[in-house]
XYZ file of C-alpha atoms in Angstrom:
677
model
C 81.060 86.527 100.002
C 77.926 85.041 99.091
C 77.301 81.237 99.839
C 76.813 80.490 96.102
C 80.069 82.704 95.586
C 82.036 80.682 98.239
C 80.563 77.127 96.769
C 81.814 78.157 93.277
C 85.229 78.920 94.958
C 84.931 75.804 96.818
C 84.472 73.504 93.455
C 87.477 75.233 92.123
C 89.693 74.626 94.933
C 88.701 70.476 95.118
C 89.118 70.483 91.389
C 92.632 71.785 92.022
C 93.426 69.396 94.783
C 92.245 66.370 92.716
C 94.352 67.288 89.726
C 97.933 66.577 88.828
C 99.109 70.020 89.366
C 102.156 71.808 90.692
C 103.398 75.238 92.670
C 104.807 77.878 90.685
C 107.542 77.805 91.371
C 108.275 74.174 91.897
C 108.556 72.968 95.552
C 111.287 75.768 97.365
C 114.406 73.850 98.824
C 113.811 73.402 102.699
C 117.327 74.057 103.129
C 120.358 71.375 101.912
C 123.699 71.666 102.083
C 125.544 69.460 99.218
C 122.286 67.539 98.893
C 121.831 66.942 102.451
C 119.031 68.518 105.143
C 120.612 70.961 107.405
C 120.507 70.338 110.881
C 121.030 73.125 113.566
C 122.866 76.007 112.931
C 125.218 75.448 115.772
C 126.079 72.228 113.908
C 127.181 74.083 110.757
C 130.607 75.395 109.911
C 130.463 79.060 107.937
C 131.231 76.780 104.728
C 128.240 74.953 105.356
C 125.930 78.022 105.904
C 127.240 79.653 102.675
C 126.807 76.755 100.662
C 122.682 76.240 101.874
C 120.820 75.369 98.786
C 117.887 76.931 97.341
C 115.545 76.913 94.174
C 114.263 80.413 94.333
C 116.568 82.394 92.111
C 116.944 79.462 89.578
C 114.657 77.081 90.054
C 117.315 74.401 90.363
C 118.970 73.754 93.487
C 122.276 76.007 93.906
C 124.052 77.820 96.908
C 123.513 81.360 97.509
C 126.878 82.015 96.085
C 126.178 80.160 92.904
C 122.619 81.459 92.425
C 122.443 84.319 89.613
C 120.676 86.870 92.324
C 121.703 88.609 95.293
C 120.510 86.296 97.873
C 119.397 86.319 101.644
C 118.540 82.815 103.330
C 117.345 83.036 107.020
C 117.391 79.572 108.949
C 114.796 78.609 111.286
C 117.557 78.844 113.700
C 118.060 82.526 113.195
C 114.236 83.086 113.103
C 113.869 81.397 116.516
C 116.950 82.997 118.123
C 116.098 86.415 117.333
C 112.611 86.012 119.002
C 110.988 87.803 116.058
C 107.086 87.060 115.748
C 106.395 87.668 112.118
C 107.783 88.730 108.992
C 107.692 92.528 109.314
C 110.332 92.054 112.211
C 112.482 89.492 110.589
C 112.745 91.359 107.435
C 113.794 94.527 109.143
C 117.028 92.825 109.890
C 117.541 91.989 105.907
C 119.354 94.467 103.812
C 117.577 97.046 101.874
C 114.164 96.602 103.348
C 112.230 98.997 105.232
C 108.527 99.977 106.084
C 106.056 102.625 105.788
C 102.214 103.143 105.908
C 99.495 103.812 103.452
C 95.874 104.192 103.816
C 93.554 102.646 106.337
C 96.162 101.913 109.226
C 98.358 99.540 107.120
C 102.019 99.085 106.773
C 103.893 97.559 103.977
C 107.192 97.203 102.740
C 109.901 99.211 100.730
C 113.114 97.912 99.142
C 116.291 99.848 98.294
C 114.845 103.308 98.738
C 111.581 102.585 96.531
C 108.018 101.917 97.671
C 107.213 98.462 96.890
C 103.756 98.125 98.837
C 101.372 97.869 95.914
C 102.405 94.831 93.668
C 106.310 95.769 93.392
C 107.291 93.081 96.131
C 105.971 89.401 95.545
C 105.126 87.466 98.998
C 104.720 83.712 98.833
C 104.310 81.193 101.464
C 105.432 77.675 99.928
C 105.431 78.982 97.049
C 101.752 80.100 96.850
C 101.311 84.104 96.137
C 99.648 85.540 98.910
C 99.835 89.244 97.423
C 96.034 90.055 97.222
C 94.162 90.349 93.494
C 92.276 93.717 93.948
C 95.559 95.929 94.710
C 98.470 93.593 94.792
C 99.168 94.645 98.378
C 100.476 92.484 101.393
C 99.865 93.770 105.060
C 102.463 93.495 107.501
C 102.384 93.646 111.449
C 101.565 90.631 113.565
C 101.135 88.948 110.225
C 102.476 86.009 108.883
C 103.684 84.249 112.357
C 107.099 82.472 111.973
C 106.651 79.733 114.493
C 106.070 76.886 111.639
C 108.852 78.343 109.337
C 111.776 76.283 108.687
C 113.331 79.360 106.422
C 112.717 82.323 104.315
C 114.114 82.885 100.857
C 114.815 86.259 99.751
C 115.781 87.509 96.176
C 117.100 90.926 96.700
C 116.590 92.324 93.433
C 114.051 91.588 90.437
C 112.515 88.495 89.729
C 110.006 89.121 87.115
C 111.473 86.829 84.359
C 110.731 83.762 86.721
C 107.714 85.066 88.873
C 105.715 87.638 86.617
C 104.402 90.997 87.310
C 104.638 91.235 91.461
C 108.076 90.302 91.523
C 109.670 93.690 89.984
C 111.838 94.833 93.223
C 112.104 91.784 95.537
C 110.773 88.150 96.055
C 110.309 86.664 99.439
C 109.195 83.071 99.819
C 108.565 81.708 103.336
C 108.989 78.074 103.672
C 107.209 76.200 106.462
C 108.140 72.920 107.878
C 107.658 69.640 106.051
C 105.912 66.625 107.719
C 109.483 64.919 108.129
C 110.942 68.288 109.837
C 107.783 68.581 112.280
C 108.145 64.690 112.901
C 105.621 64.830 115.895
C 103.724 68.057 117.137
C 104.966 71.433 118.160
C 102.877 74.069 120.347
C 103.799 77.738 120.990
C 102.267 80.258 123.098
C 103.583 83.787 122.936
C 102.775 87.046 124.788
C 103.962 90.704 124.471
C 103.539 93.511 127.026
C 104.199 97.582 127.251
C 103.737 99.500 129.863
C 100.297 100.306 128.674
C 98.447 97.262 127.078
C 99.415 94.076 125.185
C 101.509 93.929 122.220
C 100.508 90.492 120.846
C 99.080 87.144 122.324
C 99.116 84.357 119.825
C 98.951 80.452 120.093
C 100.171 78.166 117.182
C 100.443 74.541 116.697
C 102.044 72.424 113.954
C 101.845 68.522 113.297
C 103.383 66.598 110.750
C 104.494 62.817 110.110
C 106.061 61.319 107.141
C 104.759 57.976 108.039
C 100.815 57.353 107.208
C 100.828 53.718 106.251
C 102.110 53.969 102.855
C 105.717 54.790 101.691
C 106.412 58.224 100.911
C 102.789 59.513 102.109
C 103.327 62.310 104.389
C 101.072 65.149 106.360
C 101.671 68.528 107.609
C 99.438 71.308 109.408
C 99.980 74.290 110.934
C 97.643 77.076 112.704
C 98.074 80.038 114.351
C 95.615 82.304 115.893
C 95.916 85.623 117.724
C 95.378 89.498 119.044
C 98.083 92.251 118.648
C 98.091 95.890 118.971
C 100.466 98.097 116.399
C 101.212 100.457 119.339
C 99.969 101.798 122.584
C 100.803 105.437 121.477
C 98.848 108.125 120.826
C 97.814 109.218 117.338
C 96.929 112.876 116.051
C 95.476 113.565 112.161
C 96.297 116.712 110.675
C 92.655 118.118 111.658
C 93.801 117.554 115.237
C 91.947 114.593 116.283
C 93.692 112.618 118.755
C 93.180 108.852 120.060
C 94.813 106.200 121.626
C 96.378 103.777 119.278
C 95.923 100.366 121.247
C 92.317 99.152 120.640
C 91.874 101.409 117.318
C 95.142 99.746 115.638
C 94.344 96.257 116.261
C 96.096 93.486 114.257
C 94.517 89.757 114.557
C 95.943 86.936 112.706
C 94.291 83.593 111.870
C 96.470 81.271 109.414
C 96.229 77.519 108.676
C 98.293 75.750 106.133
C 98.343 72.413 105.554
C 100.095 69.734 102.941
C 99.733 66.243 101.959
C 102.798 64.629 99.838
C 102.636 61.250 98.135
C 106.025 60.234 96.505
C 106.023 63.514 93.418
C 102.426 64.462 93.946
C 102.025 67.114 96.741
C 98.543 69.198 97.708
C 98.472 72.235 99.918
C 95.671 74.564 101.165
C 96.099 77.881 102.845
C 93.961 79.776 104.437
C 94.617 83.209 105.985
C 91.935 85.747 107.495
C 94.021 88.636 108.764
C 91.297 90.932 110.779
C 92.463 94.694 111.639
C 91.196 97.579 113.288
C 91.683 101.013 112.099
C 90.709 104.623 112.935
C 92.872 106.433 110.340
C 91.010 106.390 106.724
C 92.270 107.479 103.211
C 93.437 110.896 105.249
C 91.507 112.022 108.451
C 90.650 109.794 111.300
C 87.616 108.305 111.465
C 84.833 108.965 114.002
C 85.501 105.332 115.410
C 87.176 102.366 115.100
C 86.274 100.353 111.969
C 86.903 96.742 111.640
C 88.473 95.371 108.271
C 89.557 92.055 106.802
C 92.114 90.620 104.543
C 90.942 87.016 103.585
C 92.485 84.227 101.689
C 91.710 80.832 100.314
C 94.165 79.198 98.092
C 94.959 75.744 97.091
C 97.723 74.016 94.752
C 98.573 70.436 93.734
C 101.572 69.379 91.779
C 102.976 66.258 90.259
C 106.672 65.909 89.286
C 106.658 63.354 86.184
C 110.337 62.163 85.666
C 109.975 60.967 82.408
C 113.487 60.286 81.971
C 116.566 60.650 84.547
C 117.022 64.412 82.543
C 113.503 65.246 81.718
C 110.872 66.105 84.517
C 107.406 67.453 83.686
C 105.555 69.488 86.094
C 101.777 70.106 85.577
C 99.876 72.299 87.957
C 96.528 73.621 89.089
C 96.142 76.788 91.715
C 93.325 78.695 92.752
C 93.234 81.847 94.810
C 90.226 83.258 96.379
C 90.339 86.456 98.389
C 87.958 89.227 99.987
C 90.845 91.849 100.738
C 89.967 95.239 102.653
C 86.718 93.989 103.500
C 84.587 96.410 105.819
C 81.215 95.712 106.339
C 79.979 98.941 108.369
C 77.922 100.363 105.713
C 78.103 103.789 107.581
C 81.864 103.856 107.421
C 83.646 106.153 104.694
C 85.895 103.293 104.251
C 82.968 100.584 103.483
C 84.137 98.067 100.694
C 82.945 94.471 99.850
C 84.613 93.123 96.640
C 86.008 89.632 96.082
C 88.517 88.307 93.565
C 89.545 84.909 92.167
C 92.331 83.458 90.362
C 92.512 80.025 88.393
C 95.704 79.022 87.368
C 97.221 76.385 85.151
C 100.791 75.775 83.720
C 103.433 73.065 82.958
C 107.048 73.412 83.366
C 109.544 71.433 81.344
C 112.970 70.656 82.988
C 115.888 68.931 80.969
C 119.134 68.270 82.553
C 120.857 68.331 79.001
C 124.300 67.601 80.050
C 126.230 67.637 83.333
C 126.924 71.392 82.890
C 123.969 72.355 81.040
C 120.012 72.647 82.147
C 116.877 73.923 80.378
C 114.202 75.056 81.502
C 110.858 75.822 79.587
C 107.290 76.890 81.053
C 103.771 78.111 79.979
C 100.941 79.082 82.243
C 97.572 80.844 81.795
C 95.340 82.397 84.642
C 92.044 84.097 84.795
C 91.284 86.848 87.197
C 88.021 87.355 88.265
C 86.607 90.131 90.658
C 82.989 90.936 91.881
C 81.103 93.481 93.776
C 79.761 91.510 96.934
C 77.301 94.495 97.716
C 75.198 96.706 95.530
C 75.038 99.304 98.269
C 77.471 101.991 96.744
C 78.905 103.761 99.774
C 81.875 104.591 101.419
C 84.755 102.936 98.824
C 82.146 100.861 97.630
C 82.152 101.292 93.451
C 81.171 99.417 90.202
C 83.782 98.323 87.607
C 83.629 99.766 84.129
C 80.169 100.281 82.383
C 78.559 100.019 85.899
C 79.221 96.220 85.796
C 79.286 94.154 89.091
C 81.881 92.162 87.592
C 84.996 91.840 85.385
C 87.405 89.257 84.086
C 90.699 89.450 82.731
C 92.999 86.562 81.219
C 96.996 86.323 81.051
C 99.109 84.018 79.094
C 102.811 83.696 80.101
C 105.678 81.717 78.746
C 109.180 81.781 80.208
C 112.663 79.930 79.430
C 116.006 79.645 81.258
C 119.196 78.183 80.370
C 121.766 77.480 82.911
C 125.142 76.960 81.528
C 128.372 76.160 83.619
C 131.375 76.746 81.954
C 135.215 76.394 83.438
C 135.231 80.412 82.824
C 132.118 81.448 84.222
C 128.745 80.291 85.012
C 125.569 81.340 82.858
C 122.164 82.007 83.721
C 120.020 83.569 80.740
C 115.984 83.545 80.574
C 113.199 85.521 79.576
C 109.329 85.823 80.443
C 106.633 86.902 77.677
C 103.236 87.588 79.257
C 100.109 88.859 77.374
C 96.830 90.306 79.241
C 93.718 91.098 78.164
C 93.761 94.451 79.864
C 97.194 95.997 79.349
C 98.776 94.073 76.669
C 102.301 92.304 76.712
C 105.353 92.401 78.829
C 108.671 91.177 78.031
C 111.622 90.721 80.633
C 114.967 89.254 80.168
C 117.452 88.490 82.338
C 121.440 87.735 82.181
C 123.389 86.500 85.238
C 127.102 85.354 85.277
C 128.638 84.242 88.455
C 132.180 82.526 89.449
C 133.010 80.719 92.749
C 136.765 80.029 92.699
C 137.866 78.481 96.261
C 136.559 81.102 99.145
C 135.873 84.077 96.363
C 132.875 84.817 94.421
C 131.618 87.011 92.119
C 128.204 88.064 90.223
C 127.135 90.529 87.545
C 123.256 90.553 86.584
C 121.353 92.152 84.676
C 117.102 91.938 84.999
C 114.298 93.783 83.377
C 111.080 93.433 85.554
C 107.580 94.777 85.567
C 104.950 95.790 87.682
C 101.446 94.446 86.261
C 98.504 96.907 87.055
C 96.041 95.294 89.482
C 92.150 95.078 89.062
C 91.408 98.092 91.252
C 94.093 100.301 89.171
C 92.580 99.260 86.058
C 88.888 100.232 87.235
C 90.061 103.536 88.526
C 92.506 104.415 85.402
C 91.271 102.220 82.332
C 94.504 102.929 80.376
C 97.028 102.456 83.204
C 100.142 100.527 81.740
C 102.652 98.217 83.637
C 105.652 99.885 84.919
C 109.120 98.812 83.601
C 112.055 98.095 85.504
C 115.814 97.806 84.458
C 118.207 96.682 87.297
C 122.054 96.080 87.254
C 123.659 94.197 90.003
C 127.326 93.192 91.117
C 128.343 91.104 93.918
C 131.902 90.047 95.530
C 132.574 88.298 98.375
C 135.199 86.444 100.238
C 135.392 84.089 103.055
C 138.197 85.180 105.573
C 139.483 81.728 107.125
C 136.912 79.404 108.621
C 134.891 81.968 110.793
C 134.683 85.088 108.730
C 132.705 86.159 105.461
C 132.579 89.457 103.858
C 130.227 90.351 100.745
C 129.342 93.724 99.115
C 127.052 94.165 96.354
C 125.992 97.438 94.380
C 122.482 97.934 92.345
C 121.258 100.588 89.625
C 117.556 100.586 89.613
C 115.564 102.414 87.061
C 111.723 102.308 86.783
C 110.044 103.765 83.996
C 106.485 105.090 83.961
C 106.000 103.927 87.612
C 102.269 103.300 88.700
C 101.623 106.239 91.205
C 98.710 106.571 93.598
C 97.124 109.979 94.312
C 94.566 110.638 96.871
C 92.733 113.982 96.704
C 90.945 114.787 99.953
C 89.070 117.759 98.956
C 87.224 115.703 96.334
C 87.750 112.544 97.930
C 88.724 110.879 94.729
C 91.657 108.175 93.958
C 93.689 108.036 90.989
C 96.414 106.106 89.732
C 98.948 107.129 87.063
C 101.864 106.516 84.797
C 104.304 108.621 86.509
C 107.996 110.407 85.740
C 111.009 107.939 85.782
C 112.510 107.130 89.124
C 115.051 104.582 90.561
C 117.811 104.236 93.284
C 121.548 103.419 93.144
C 123.320 101.951 96.390
C 125.467 99.470 97.960
C 124.751 96.649 100.488
C 127.410 94.989 102.811
C 127.071 91.851 104.938
C 129.653 90.476 107.399
C 129.087 86.717 108.724
C 130.926 85.474 111.841
C 130.409 81.840 112.541
C 132.344 80.112 115.742
C 131.716 76.975 117.872
C 129.405 78.753 120.486
C 127.986 81.402 118.559
C 127.152 83.586 115.454
C 126.776 86.945 114.194
C 125.219 88.680 110.940
C 126.173 92.280 110.366
C 124.553 94.529 107.456
C 124.910 97.843 106.248
C 122.609 99.286 103.153
C 122.715 102.541 101.699
C 120.376 103.762 98.533
C 119.831 107.051 97.226
C 117.762 108.601 94.293
C 120.925 110.141 92.935
C 119.367 112.071 90.163
C 116.911 109.120 89.180
C 114.127 111.534 89.327
C 110.880 110.904 90.853
C 106.879 111.711 90.475
C 106.290 114.919 92.221
C 104.168 112.969 95.249
C 107.524 111.078 96.196
C 109.785 113.907 96.189
C 111.442 115.222 99.459
C 111.840 119.080 98.596
C 115.549 120.075 99.364
C 116.734 116.560 99.327
C 117.027 115.194 96.007
C 118.624 112.156 96.699
C 116.010 110.770 99.009
C 112.629 110.093 98.378
C 109.456 110.829 100.795
C 109.392 108.363 103.852
C 112.244 106.176 103.264
C 115.670 106.169 104.781
C 118.879 106.142 102.760
C 121.296 104.706 105.332
C 120.393 101.397 107.751
C 122.425 99.055 109.443
C 121.548 95.866 111.438
C 122.992 93.194 113.496
C 121.524 89.848 114.819
C 123.797 87.460 117.212
C 123.608 84.585 119.295
C 125.955 83.424 121.867
C 125.650 80.040 123.645
C 127.466 80.105 127.004
C 126.248 76.555 127.826
C 124.611 73.925 125.637
C 120.487 74.861 125.294
C 121.140 78.440 126.415
C 120.826 81.227 123.645
C 121.796 85.249 124.165
C 120.500 86.919 120.934
C 121.109 90.856 120.797
C 119.546 92.143 117.393
C 119.679 95.856 116.431
C 118.191 98.093 113.561
C 119.412 101.316 113.051
C 117.595 103.686 110.328
C 118.934 107.052 109.196
C 117.135 110.276 109.083
C 114.055 109.903 106.980
C 111.865 112.996 105.493
C 108.155 113.073 105.194
C 105.153 114.771 105.989
C 105.020 115.084 109.591
C 102.791 118.013 110.741
C 100.207 120.109 108.587
C 100.097 124.203 108.637
C 97.348 126.312 109.797
C 95.329 125.247 106.641
C 95.859 121.428 107.264
C 98.042 120.986 104.661
C 100.840 118.681 104.991
C 104.324 120.144 105.784
C 107.603 118.200 105.075
C 110.157 117.557 107.963
C 112.701 115.469 109.098
C 112.124 112.102 111.271
C 115.192 111.822 113.421
C 117.509 108.748 113.279
C 116.265 105.995 115.547
C 117.892 102.885 116.667
C 116.006 99.557 117.690
C 117.629 97.269 120.142
C 116.394 94.223 121.017
C 117.591 91.243 123.531
C 115.931 87.861 123.391
C 116.994 84.842 125.669
C 115.638 81.123 124.837
C 116.605 78.194 126.767
C 116.070 74.258 125.660
C 115.100 72.414 129.257
C 117.326 69.315 129.408
C 114.962 68.122 132.622
C 111.808 68.261 130.270
C 112.790 67.031 126.708
C 111.333 69.464 123.758
C 110.461 72.240 126.140
C 111.691 75.519 125.309
C 111.366 78.780 127.337
C 111.837 82.494 125.466
C 111.889 86.072 127.027
C 113.103 89.170 125.664
C 112.817 92.997 125.708
C 112.361 94.465 122.413
C 113.101 98.240 121.932
C 114.953 98.771 124.667
C 115.594 102.298 124.122
C 111.588 102.907 124.128
C 111.920 104.876 120.634
C 109.116 105.513 118.720
C 110.000 104.550 115.261
C 106.954 105.838 113.079
C 105.996 104.479 110.060
C 105.766 107.535 107.836
C 103.514 107.724 104.612
C 105.915 107.286 101.379
C 104.325 109.913 99.162
C 102.156 112.997 99.696
C 98.777 111.470 100.850
C 97.670 113.733 103.443
C 98.462 111.520 106.593
C 100.608 111.905 109.320
C 102.845 108.969 110.341
C 101.583 106.012 112.160
C 102.909 105.669 115.593
C 105.474 102.476 116.535
C 105.492 100.467 119.466
C 107.020 101.094 122.688
C 109.282 99.289 124.855
C 107.851 95.561 125.303
C 108.695 92.350 127.276
C 107.964 89.419 125.075
C 107.703 85.676 126.575
C 107.501 82.616 124.319
C 106.866 78.879 125.556
C 107.445 75.771 122.931
C 106.808 72.369 123.346
C 107.717 69.978 120.535
C 106.844 66.087 120.887
C 108.499 63.903 118.800
C 107.441 60.979 117.138
C 111.161 59.439 117.465
């Protein structure tokens, strides 16, 4: 990005940070039980864990059992016990999520048997959107490390009525530690090694204090930098080109996240510079490894103005500046240099009308600007419509929600209306009925959602329309005694006019089309065990196309209930046992059923559909809190114990073979916390 462009962006950030603004959504809960901050998971009962409160689903603090959504809340202790390094690894343990490859060496998420990489799943860090603006994607793999994370809140279902056009299938909010939770400084070193090469080596530090000389003034700052390899196995494209993945599939994170809070005012700045190396392009392998970068600079400020004891107004400003998919090598066929910015302003009104009635109304407006940063039109570099080097789109949204707790059932009703200058209007209502009776709870949820076309979708296909989703969900759960909880939910998701990507290798051209209706049906089951010396989370998820249909590029011929690249069956386990205080033994497992994808090519180089066998990833991580050195924790684990090659299949017919997964790995972790108390 040019110096003048970055100067403009910096000015926008300073404006946002100096204003009275608010994150969208309002500040996420950092984990409370009955209004009190949670402590170590070992100190909580099963009943406490089920009552951990979150605002992610309704913007009012409620437990996961009461919230009008199918929710997963992953605590810091669960993250640390697992040994998981990044968002991909921890999401692998959540029902419904699986992962597949797109183009240029990237890996993204699918959910409930549907490909969700391009704009269908919203990712946030502390309420800040991190989906890039040009294609609406998020890249996973040694990205978004977890050392500074306090909890992860996940809506396993549509969230567009609250969050807009990227919350179609699911919403993920990563909540980092506050100044009070850090209360000092924490440093972590990690190193992972296979038989052939290192997999990751990262260093992170977090500092925070709630006492900066003025009551209510707090500061937190976290930073992580590192290097990684997605795999050490060999990759072969459909033309027979073969190369070793280590060095050619690099994943190097750099993330800085800082916040200042003063009473009801908070300011946050996020900088993410994710650097990757790839040798696979859109279809065939490149001649040499190519560096690409995904850079985000974001700032937000918010102020909660308590007008009365029952009425709160929250204005906000937010700025997002990005350079995703950047490739500086002009000789590369994937050369690309564009930038995008978003300036957003909003106002949220929350009124606790009665003890059993809450009303919420909000309005927000944003403008997206994109710019061609180089006029050298080589590789994938192109101008926008009418040979323009820049483009701007505006968006206006309003939303409302009513929460009404009655003696019979609790009602959550809401809707969102958006008007975009490029693709018109979208209206999405939602209705949730929930009830908790002693140890039993039930939910019935209906939601509509949409996936908004991104800037590059519109450039490639000017008349592209938002895709529309209708989802019906039901959940039942029961706590069997003091130590066992069982839950079951069923879902039916239908997507009309899905935005589908096509690539034609013969003409080297891309296209986005509104394709044929698709969707999925299925069930997800969870079992939670909690005892004084340990805990376990077990899940099973099933998602089938089940007669919903799909665009041809998604269909696995001969397997009508399953879409390309994605499993129908998935089972997970995460457990921890403490034989003595300070020592945690944590096994984890992920089972993926058979997948169908384009695994090989015929004599003419055309992709051939094949079956990827079921796989089982087994991990074991041991951590120990040294009593002799206060604040020092050591961790050692083995990942992929069975040395299975769990490959990332492409979930459409795009002319690319699967990306190889990692082999057996030994991981070491050292963490030291210096407290101010």
